[in-house]
PDB file of C-alpha atoms in Angstrom:
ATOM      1  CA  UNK A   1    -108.736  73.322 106.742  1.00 39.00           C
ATOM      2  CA  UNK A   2    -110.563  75.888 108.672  1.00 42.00           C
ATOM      3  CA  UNK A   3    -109.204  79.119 110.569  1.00 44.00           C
ATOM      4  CA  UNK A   4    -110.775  77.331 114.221  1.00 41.00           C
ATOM      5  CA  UNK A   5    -108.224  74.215 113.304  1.00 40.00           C
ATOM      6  CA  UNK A   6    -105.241  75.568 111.634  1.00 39.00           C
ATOM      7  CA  UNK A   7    -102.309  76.210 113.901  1.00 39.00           C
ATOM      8  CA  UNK A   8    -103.526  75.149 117.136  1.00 38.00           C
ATOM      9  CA  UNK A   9    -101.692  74.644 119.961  1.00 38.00           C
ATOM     10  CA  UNK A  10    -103.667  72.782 123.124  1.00 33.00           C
ATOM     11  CA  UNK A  11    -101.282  74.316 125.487  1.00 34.00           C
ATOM     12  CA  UNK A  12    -101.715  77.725 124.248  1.00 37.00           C
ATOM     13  CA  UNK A  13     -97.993  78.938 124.422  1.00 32.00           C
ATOM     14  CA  UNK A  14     -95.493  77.518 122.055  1.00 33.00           C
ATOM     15  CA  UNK A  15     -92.363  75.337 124.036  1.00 35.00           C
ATOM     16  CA  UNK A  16     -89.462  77.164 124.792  1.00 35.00           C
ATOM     17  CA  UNK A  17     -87.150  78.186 122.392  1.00 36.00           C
ATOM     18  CA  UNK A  18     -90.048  77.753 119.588  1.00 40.00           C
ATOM     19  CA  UNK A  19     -91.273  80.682 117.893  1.00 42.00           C
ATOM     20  CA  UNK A  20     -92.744  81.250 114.573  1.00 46.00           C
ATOM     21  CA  UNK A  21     -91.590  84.406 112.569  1.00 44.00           C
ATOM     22  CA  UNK A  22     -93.802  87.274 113.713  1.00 51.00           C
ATOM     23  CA  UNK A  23     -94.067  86.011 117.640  1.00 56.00           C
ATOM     24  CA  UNK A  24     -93.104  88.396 120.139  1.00 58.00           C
ATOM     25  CA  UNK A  25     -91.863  86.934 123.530  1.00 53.00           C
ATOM     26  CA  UNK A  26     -93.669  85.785 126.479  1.00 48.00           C
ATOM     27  CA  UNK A  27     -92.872  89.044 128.377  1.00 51.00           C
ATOM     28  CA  UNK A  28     -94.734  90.902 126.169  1.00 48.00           C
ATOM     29  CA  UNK A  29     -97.581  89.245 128.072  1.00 48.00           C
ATOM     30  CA  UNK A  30     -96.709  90.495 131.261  1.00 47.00           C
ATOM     31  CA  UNK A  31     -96.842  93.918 130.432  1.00 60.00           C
ATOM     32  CA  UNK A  32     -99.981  96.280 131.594  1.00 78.00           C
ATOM     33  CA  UNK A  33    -101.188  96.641 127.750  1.00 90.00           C
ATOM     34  CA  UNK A  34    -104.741  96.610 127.678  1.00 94.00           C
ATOM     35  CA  UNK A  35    -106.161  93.374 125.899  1.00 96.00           C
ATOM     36  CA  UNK A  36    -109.432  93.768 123.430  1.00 95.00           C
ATOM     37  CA  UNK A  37    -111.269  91.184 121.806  1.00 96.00           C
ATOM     38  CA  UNK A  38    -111.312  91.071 117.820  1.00 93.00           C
ATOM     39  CA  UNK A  39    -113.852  88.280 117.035  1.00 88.00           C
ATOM     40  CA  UNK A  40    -112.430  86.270 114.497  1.00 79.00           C
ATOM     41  CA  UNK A  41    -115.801  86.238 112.433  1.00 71.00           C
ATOM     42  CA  UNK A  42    -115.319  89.670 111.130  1.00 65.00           C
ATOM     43  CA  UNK A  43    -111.692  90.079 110.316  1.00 65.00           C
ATOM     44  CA  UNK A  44    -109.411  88.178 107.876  1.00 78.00           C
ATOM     45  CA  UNK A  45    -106.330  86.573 109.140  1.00 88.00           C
ATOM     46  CA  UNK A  46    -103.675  88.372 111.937  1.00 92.00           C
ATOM     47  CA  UNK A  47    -100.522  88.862 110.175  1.00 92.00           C
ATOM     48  CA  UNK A  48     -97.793  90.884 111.238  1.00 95.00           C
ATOM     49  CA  UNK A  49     -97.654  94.186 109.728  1.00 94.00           C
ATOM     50  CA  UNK A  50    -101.186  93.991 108.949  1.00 93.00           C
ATOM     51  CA  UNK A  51    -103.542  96.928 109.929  1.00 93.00           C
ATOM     52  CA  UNK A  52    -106.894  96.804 111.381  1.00 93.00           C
ATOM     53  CA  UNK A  53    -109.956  99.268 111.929  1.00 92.00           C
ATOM     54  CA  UNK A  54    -111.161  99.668 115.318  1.00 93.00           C
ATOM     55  CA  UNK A  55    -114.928 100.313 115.986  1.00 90.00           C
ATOM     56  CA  UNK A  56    -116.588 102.931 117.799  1.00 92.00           C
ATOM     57  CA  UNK A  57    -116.849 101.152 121.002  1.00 92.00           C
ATOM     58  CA  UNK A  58    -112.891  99.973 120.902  1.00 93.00           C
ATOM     59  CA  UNK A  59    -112.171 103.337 119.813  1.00 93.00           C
ATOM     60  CA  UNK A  60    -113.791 104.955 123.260  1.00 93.00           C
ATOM     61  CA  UNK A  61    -112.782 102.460 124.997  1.00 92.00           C
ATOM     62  CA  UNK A  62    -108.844 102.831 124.044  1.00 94.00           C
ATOM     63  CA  UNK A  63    -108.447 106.913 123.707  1.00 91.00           C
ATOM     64  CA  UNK A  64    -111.537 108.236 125.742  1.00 90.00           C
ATOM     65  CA  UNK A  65    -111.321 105.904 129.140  1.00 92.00           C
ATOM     66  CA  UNK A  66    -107.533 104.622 128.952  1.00 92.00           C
ATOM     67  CA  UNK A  67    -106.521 108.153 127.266  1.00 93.00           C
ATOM     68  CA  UNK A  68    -103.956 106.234 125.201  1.00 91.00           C
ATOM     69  CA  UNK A  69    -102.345 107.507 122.079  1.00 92.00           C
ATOM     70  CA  UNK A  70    -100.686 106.838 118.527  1.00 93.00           C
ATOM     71  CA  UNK A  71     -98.192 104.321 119.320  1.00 93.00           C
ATOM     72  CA  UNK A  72     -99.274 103.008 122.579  1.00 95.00           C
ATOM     73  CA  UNK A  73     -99.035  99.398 122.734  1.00 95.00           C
ATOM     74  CA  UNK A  74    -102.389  96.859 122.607  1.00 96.00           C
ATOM     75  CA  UNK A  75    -102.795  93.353 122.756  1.00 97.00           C
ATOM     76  CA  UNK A  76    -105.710  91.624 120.615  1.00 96.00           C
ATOM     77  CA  UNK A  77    -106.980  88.401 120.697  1.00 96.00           C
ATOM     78  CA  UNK A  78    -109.297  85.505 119.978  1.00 94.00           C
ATOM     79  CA  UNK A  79    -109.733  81.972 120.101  1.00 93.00           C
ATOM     80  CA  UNK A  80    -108.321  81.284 116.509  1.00 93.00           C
ATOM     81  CA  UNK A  81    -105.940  83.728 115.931  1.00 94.00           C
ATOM     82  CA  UNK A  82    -104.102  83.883 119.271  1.00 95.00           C
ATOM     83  CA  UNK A  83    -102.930  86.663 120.737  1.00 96.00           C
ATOM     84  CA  UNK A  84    -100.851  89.338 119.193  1.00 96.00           C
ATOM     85  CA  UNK A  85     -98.966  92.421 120.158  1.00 97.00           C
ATOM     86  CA  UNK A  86    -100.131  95.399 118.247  1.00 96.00           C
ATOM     87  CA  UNK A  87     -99.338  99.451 117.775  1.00 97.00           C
ATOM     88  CA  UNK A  88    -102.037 101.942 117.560  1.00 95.00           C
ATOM     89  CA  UNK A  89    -101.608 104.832 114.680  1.00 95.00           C
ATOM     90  CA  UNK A  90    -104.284 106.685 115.304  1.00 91.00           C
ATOM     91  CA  UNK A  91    -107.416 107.181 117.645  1.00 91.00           C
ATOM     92  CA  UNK A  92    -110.459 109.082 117.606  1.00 89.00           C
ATOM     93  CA  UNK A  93    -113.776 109.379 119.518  1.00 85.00           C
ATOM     94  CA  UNK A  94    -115.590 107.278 117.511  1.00 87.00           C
ATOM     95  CA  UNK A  95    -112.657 105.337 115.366  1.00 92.00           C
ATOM     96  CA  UNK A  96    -109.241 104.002 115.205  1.00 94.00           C
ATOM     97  CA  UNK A  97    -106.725 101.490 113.868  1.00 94.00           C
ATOM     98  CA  UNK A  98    -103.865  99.795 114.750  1.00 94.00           C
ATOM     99  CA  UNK A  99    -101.405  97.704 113.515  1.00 96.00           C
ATOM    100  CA  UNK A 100    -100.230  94.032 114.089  1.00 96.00           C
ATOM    101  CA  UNK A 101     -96.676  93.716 115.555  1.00 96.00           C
ATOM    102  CA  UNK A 102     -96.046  90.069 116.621  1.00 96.00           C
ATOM    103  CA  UNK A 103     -98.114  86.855 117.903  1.00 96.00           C
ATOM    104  CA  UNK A 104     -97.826  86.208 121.667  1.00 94.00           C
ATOM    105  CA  UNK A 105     -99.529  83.533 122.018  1.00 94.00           C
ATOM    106  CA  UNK A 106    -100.915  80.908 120.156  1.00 94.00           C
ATOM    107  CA  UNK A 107    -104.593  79.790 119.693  1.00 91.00           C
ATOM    108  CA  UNK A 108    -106.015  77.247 122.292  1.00 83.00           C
ATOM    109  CA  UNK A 109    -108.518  74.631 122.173  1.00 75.00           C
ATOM    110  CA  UNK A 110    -111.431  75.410 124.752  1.00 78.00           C
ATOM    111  CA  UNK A 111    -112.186  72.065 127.155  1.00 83.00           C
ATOM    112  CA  UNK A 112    -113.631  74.406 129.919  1.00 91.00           C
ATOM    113  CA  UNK A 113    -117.104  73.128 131.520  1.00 95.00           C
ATOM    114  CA  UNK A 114    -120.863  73.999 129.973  1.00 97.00           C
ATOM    115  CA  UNK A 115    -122.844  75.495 132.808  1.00 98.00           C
ATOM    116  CA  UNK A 116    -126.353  75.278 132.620  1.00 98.00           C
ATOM    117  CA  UNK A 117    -128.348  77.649 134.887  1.00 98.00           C
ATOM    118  CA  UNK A 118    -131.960  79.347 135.620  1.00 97.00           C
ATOM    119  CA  UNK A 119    -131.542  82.751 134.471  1.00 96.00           C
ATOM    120  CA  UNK A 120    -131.205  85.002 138.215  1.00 95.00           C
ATOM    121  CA  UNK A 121    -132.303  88.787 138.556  1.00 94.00           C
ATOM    122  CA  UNK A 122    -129.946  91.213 136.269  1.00 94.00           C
ATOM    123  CA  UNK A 123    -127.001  91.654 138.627  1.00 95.00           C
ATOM    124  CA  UNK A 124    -126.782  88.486 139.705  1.00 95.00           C
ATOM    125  CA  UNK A 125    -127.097  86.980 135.738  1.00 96.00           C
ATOM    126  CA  UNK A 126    -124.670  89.493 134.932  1.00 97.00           C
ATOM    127  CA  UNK A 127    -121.949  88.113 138.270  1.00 97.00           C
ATOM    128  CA  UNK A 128    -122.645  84.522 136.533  1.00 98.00           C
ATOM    129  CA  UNK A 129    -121.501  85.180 133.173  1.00 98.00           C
ATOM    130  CA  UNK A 130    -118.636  87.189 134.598  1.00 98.00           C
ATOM    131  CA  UNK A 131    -117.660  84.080 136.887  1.00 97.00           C
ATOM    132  CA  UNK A 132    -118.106  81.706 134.710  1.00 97.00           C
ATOM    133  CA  UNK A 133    -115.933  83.214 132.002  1.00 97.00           C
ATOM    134  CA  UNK A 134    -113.123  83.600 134.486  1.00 96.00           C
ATOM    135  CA  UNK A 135    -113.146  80.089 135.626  1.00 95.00           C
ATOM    136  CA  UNK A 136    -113.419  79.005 132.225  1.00 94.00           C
ATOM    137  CA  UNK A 137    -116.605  77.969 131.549  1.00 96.00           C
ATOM    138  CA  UNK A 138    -117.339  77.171 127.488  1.00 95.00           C
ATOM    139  CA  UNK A 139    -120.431  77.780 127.068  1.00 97.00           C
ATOM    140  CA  UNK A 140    -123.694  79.171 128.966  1.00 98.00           C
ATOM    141  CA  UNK A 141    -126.874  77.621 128.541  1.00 98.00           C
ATOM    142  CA  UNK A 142    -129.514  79.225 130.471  1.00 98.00           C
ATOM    143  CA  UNK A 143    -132.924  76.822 130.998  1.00 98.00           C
ATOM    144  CA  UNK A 144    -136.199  77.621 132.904  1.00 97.00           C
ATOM    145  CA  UNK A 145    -137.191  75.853 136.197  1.00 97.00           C
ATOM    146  CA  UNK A 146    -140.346  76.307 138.046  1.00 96.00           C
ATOM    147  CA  UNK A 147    -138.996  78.945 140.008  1.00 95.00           C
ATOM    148  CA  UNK A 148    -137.121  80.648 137.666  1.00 94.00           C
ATOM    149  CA  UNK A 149    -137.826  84.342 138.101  1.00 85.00           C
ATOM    150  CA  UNK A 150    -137.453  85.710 134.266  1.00 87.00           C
ATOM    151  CA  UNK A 151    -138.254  84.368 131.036  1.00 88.00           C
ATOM    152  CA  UNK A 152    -136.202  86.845 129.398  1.00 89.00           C
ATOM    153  CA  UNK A 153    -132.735  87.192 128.571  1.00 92.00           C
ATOM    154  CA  UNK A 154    -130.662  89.574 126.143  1.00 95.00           C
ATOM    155  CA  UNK A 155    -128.157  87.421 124.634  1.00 95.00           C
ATOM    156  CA  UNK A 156    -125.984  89.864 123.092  1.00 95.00           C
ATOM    157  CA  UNK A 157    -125.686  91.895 125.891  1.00 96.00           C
ATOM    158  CA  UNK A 158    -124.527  88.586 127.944  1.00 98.00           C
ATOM    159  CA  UNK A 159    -122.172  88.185 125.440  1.00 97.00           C
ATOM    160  CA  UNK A 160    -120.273  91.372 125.992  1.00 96.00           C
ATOM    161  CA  UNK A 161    -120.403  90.807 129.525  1.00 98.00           C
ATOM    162  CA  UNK A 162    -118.559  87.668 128.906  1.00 98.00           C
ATOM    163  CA  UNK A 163    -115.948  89.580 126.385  1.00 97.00           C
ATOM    164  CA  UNK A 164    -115.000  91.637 129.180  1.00 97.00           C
ATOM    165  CA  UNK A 165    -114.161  89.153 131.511  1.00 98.00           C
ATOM    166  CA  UNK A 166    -112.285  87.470 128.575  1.00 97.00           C
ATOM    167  CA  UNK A 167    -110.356  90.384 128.394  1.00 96.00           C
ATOM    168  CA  UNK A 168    -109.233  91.068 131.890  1.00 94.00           C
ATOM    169  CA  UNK A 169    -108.612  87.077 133.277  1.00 93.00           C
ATOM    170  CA  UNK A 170    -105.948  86.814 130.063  1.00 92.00           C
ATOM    171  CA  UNK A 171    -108.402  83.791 128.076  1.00 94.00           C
ATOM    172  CA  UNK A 172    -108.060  83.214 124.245  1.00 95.00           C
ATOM    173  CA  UNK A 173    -111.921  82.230 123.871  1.00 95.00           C
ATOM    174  CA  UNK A 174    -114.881  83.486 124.848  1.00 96.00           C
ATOM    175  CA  UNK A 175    -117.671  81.498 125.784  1.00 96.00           C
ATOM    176  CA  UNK A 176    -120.697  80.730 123.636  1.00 96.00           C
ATOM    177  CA  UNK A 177    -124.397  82.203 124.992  1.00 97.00           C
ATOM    178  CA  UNK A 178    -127.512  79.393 124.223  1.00 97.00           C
ATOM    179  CA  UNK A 179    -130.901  80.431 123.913  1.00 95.00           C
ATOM    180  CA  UNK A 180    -133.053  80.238 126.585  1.00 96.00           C
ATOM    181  CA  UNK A 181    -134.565  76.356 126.776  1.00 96.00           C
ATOM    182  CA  UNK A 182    -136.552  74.484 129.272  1.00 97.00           C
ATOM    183  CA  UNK A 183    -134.864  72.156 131.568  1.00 98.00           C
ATOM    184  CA  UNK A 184    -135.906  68.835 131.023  1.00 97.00           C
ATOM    185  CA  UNK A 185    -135.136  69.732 127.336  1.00 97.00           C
ATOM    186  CA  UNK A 186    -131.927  70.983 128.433  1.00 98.00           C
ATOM    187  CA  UNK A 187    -130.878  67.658 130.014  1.00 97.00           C
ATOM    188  CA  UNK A 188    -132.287  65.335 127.638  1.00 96.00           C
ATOM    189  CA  UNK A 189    -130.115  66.932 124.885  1.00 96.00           C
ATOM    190  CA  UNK A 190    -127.407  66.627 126.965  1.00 96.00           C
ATOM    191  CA  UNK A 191    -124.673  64.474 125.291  1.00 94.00           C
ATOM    192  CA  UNK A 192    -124.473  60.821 127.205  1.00 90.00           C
ATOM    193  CA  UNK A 193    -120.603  60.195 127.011  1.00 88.00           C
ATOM    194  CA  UNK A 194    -120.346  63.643 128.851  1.00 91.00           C
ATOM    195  CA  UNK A 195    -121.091  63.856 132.680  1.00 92.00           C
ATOM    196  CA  UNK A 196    -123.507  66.680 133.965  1.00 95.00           C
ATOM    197  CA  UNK A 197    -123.216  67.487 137.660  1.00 95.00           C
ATOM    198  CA  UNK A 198    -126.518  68.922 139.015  1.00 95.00           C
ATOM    199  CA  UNK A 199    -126.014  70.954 142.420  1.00 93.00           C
ATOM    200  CA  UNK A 200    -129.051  69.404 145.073  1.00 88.00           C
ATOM    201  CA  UNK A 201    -129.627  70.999 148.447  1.00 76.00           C
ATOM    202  CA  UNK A 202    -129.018  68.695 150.890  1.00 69.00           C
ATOM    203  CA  UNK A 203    -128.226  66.224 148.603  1.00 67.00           C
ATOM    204  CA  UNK A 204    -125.406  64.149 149.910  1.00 66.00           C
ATOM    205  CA  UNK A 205    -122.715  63.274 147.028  1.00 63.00           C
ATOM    206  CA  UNK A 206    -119.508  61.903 147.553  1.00 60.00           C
ATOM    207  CA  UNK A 207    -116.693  64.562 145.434  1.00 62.00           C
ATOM    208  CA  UNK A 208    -116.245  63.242 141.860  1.00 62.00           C
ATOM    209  CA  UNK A 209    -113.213  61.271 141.121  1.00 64.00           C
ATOM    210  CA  UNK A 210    -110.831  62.699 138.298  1.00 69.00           C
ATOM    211  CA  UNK A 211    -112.897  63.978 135.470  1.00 69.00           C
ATOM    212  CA  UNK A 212    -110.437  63.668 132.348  1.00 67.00           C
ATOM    213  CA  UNK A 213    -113.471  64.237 129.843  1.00 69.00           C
ATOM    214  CA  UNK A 214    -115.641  67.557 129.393  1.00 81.00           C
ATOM    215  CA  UNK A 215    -118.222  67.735 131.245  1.00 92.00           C
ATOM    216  CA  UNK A 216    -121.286  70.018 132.519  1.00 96.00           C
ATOM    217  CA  UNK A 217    -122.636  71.787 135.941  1.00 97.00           C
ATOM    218  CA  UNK A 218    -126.261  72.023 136.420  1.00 98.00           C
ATOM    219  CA  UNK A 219    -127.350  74.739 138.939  1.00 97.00           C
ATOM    220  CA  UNK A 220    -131.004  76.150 139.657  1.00 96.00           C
ATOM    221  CA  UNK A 221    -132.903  79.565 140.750  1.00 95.00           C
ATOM    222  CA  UNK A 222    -133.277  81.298 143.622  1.00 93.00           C
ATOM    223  CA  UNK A 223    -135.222  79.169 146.165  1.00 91.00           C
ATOM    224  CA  UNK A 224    -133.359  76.291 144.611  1.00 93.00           C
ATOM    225  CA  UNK A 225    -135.589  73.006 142.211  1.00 95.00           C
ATOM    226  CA  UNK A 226    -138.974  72.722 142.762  1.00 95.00           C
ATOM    227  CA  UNK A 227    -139.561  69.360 145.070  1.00 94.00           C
ATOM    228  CA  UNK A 228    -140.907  67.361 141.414  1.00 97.00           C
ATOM    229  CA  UNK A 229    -137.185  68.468 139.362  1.00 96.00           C
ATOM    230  CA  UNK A 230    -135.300  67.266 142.196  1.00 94.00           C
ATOM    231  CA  UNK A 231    -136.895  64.050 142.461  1.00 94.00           C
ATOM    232  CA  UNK A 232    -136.477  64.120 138.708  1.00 96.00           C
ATOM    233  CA  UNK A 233    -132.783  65.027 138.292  1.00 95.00           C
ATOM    234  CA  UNK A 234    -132.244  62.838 140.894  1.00 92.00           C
ATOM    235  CA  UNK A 235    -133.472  59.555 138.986  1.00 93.00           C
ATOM    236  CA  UNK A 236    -131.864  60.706 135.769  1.00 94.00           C
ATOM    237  CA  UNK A 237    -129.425  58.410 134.142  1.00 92.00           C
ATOM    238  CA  UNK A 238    -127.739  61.258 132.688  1.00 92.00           C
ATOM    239  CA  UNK A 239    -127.591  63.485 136.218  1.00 94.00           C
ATOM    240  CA  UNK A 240    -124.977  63.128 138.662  1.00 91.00           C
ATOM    241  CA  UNK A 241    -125.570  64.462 142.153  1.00 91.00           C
ATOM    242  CA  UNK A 242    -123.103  67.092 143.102  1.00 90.00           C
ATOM    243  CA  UNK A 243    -123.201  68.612 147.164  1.00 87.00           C
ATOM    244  CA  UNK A 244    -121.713  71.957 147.615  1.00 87.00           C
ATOM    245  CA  UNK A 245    -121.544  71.363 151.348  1.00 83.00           C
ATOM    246  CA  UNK A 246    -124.062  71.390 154.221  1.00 82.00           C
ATOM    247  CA  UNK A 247    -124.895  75.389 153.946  1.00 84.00           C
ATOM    248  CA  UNK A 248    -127.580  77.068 151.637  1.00 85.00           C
ATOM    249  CA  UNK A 249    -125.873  79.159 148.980  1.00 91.00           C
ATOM    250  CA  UNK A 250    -127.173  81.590 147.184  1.00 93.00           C
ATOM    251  CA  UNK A 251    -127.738  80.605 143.303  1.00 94.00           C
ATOM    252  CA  UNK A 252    -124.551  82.692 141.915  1.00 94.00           C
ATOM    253  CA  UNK A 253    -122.728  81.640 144.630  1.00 94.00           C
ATOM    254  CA  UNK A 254    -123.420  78.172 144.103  1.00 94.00           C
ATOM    255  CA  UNK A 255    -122.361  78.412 140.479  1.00 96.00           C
ATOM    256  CA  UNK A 256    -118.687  79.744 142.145  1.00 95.00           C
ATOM    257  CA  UNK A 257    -118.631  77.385 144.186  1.00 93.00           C
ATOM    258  CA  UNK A 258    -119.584  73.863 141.585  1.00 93.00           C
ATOM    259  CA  UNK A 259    -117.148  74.984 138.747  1.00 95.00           C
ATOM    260  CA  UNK A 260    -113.999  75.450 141.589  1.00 92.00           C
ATOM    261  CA  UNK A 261    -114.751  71.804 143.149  1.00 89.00           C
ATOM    262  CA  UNK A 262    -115.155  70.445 139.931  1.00 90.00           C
ATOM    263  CA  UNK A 263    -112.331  72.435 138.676  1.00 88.00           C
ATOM    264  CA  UNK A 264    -110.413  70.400 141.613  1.00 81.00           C
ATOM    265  CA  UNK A 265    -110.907  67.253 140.540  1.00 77.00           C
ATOM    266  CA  UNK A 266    -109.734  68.185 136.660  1.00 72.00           C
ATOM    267  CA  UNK A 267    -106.206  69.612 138.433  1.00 58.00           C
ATOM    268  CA  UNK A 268    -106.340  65.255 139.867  1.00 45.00           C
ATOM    269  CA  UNK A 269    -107.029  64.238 136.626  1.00 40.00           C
ATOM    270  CA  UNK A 270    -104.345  66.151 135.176  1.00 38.00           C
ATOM    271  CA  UNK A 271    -101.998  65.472 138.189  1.00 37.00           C
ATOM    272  CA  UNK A 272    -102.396  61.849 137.761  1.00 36.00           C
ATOM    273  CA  UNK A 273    -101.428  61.504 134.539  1.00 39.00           C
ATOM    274  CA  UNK A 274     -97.670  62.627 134.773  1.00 31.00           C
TER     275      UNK A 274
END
């Protein structure tokens, strides 16, 4: 069995009253301990006890901008391991270590939304990923449209964009970064048992019922489709229209604004079935 499927728990907390030797309590969570990502790639196993080597950039991060010290308390985390409590012993400006104290909080499976999107200017690329990682979005998948405005994007630099918003909004996972692909590619990968919600200007679309399977939001550039993708998307089999109201939004607004209504009608789904 792999690391990703051992010890998974969908709810991401253990029940009340249930904790594994080595857990801390829930209230650790509550406390103002700053939270850094440890991908789970690179390290063995978290085991209490256990110590771990912190890299130059947690290192700065921890005793140069925080100004914390041996002994101050950290949380860690990723999407197989779970979050754990930990101890620092020792800090420098370009190193450190710490050590593993107790497991807060189990591992979670991920069932957030892919978001597919025309890659915008820097900032507003950069607002996206940060969004989209706090409202829980799986996986990015940027694709070109006629209008997109750049051909170019720096995945690994994306990628730490989205680790930091992992870190602050309290999430176990952090979303995956695609390579750049063209849109009609884009959609006729997409998976058919899965819905994908495209966001059309003036495109009238009634709210989706309760969505109780993953599922995927499709938004464009600035300036919105080209006339010839609308008129595509909109004949698609695999493309369901979704209106974000009667106003033109800007492009990273509109991605805000999909994931929360869609986000609304997973809370029915879940709702529904109690």
């Amino acid at each position: 069995m792999s690391r990703a499927a051992a010890g998974v728990n969908r709810s991401g907390f253990f029940p009340a009253g249930q904790h594994l030797a080595g857990e801390c309590d829930m209230a650790v969570l509550m406390q103002d301990s700053p939270r850094i990502y440890i991908d789970f790639s690179e390290a063995a196993p978290f085991f209490p006890e256990r110590e771990i080597a912190l890299g130059a950039d947690h290192a700065r991060y921890l005793g140069t901008v925080l100004r914390l010290g041996p002994d101050a308390s950290v949380r860690i985390f990723n999407a197989v391991d779970g979050e754990w409590e930990a101890v620092l012993l020792g800090i420098r400006k370009d190193r450190g270590s710490l050590r593993l104290v107790a497991r807060c909080r189990a591992p979670v499976i991920s069932r957030g939304p892919v978001l597919l999107f025309a890659p915008l200017k820097r900032d507003a690329t950069d607002l996206v990923i940060r969004m989209g990682t706090e409202m829980g979005v799986s996986c990015f998948v940027p694709v070109t449209t006629v209008r997109t405005n750049t051909h170019r994007i720096n995945p690994e630099r994306l990628r730490a964009i989205a680790i930091e918003a992992a870190e602050q909004c309290e999430r176990l996972d952090v979303p995956g970064i695609s390579a750049l692909q063209p849109l009609m590619a884009a959609v006729e990968d997409w998976p058919e048992n899965k819905p994908l919600f495209a966001a059309l200007e003036r495109h009238e679309a009634a709210l989706p019922g309760p969505l109780s399977t993953p599922y995927g939001l499709l938004v464009g550039p600035e300036g919105g489709f080209a006339p010839e993708e609308k008129r595509w998307l909109s004949a698609h089999d695999r493309i369901c229209p979704l209106s974000l109201g009667p106003l033109v939004l800007r492009a990273d607004t509109a991605v805000c604004a999909g994931l929360a209504r869609l986000a609304l009608s997973v809370e029915c789904s879940i709702s529904t079935e109690f």
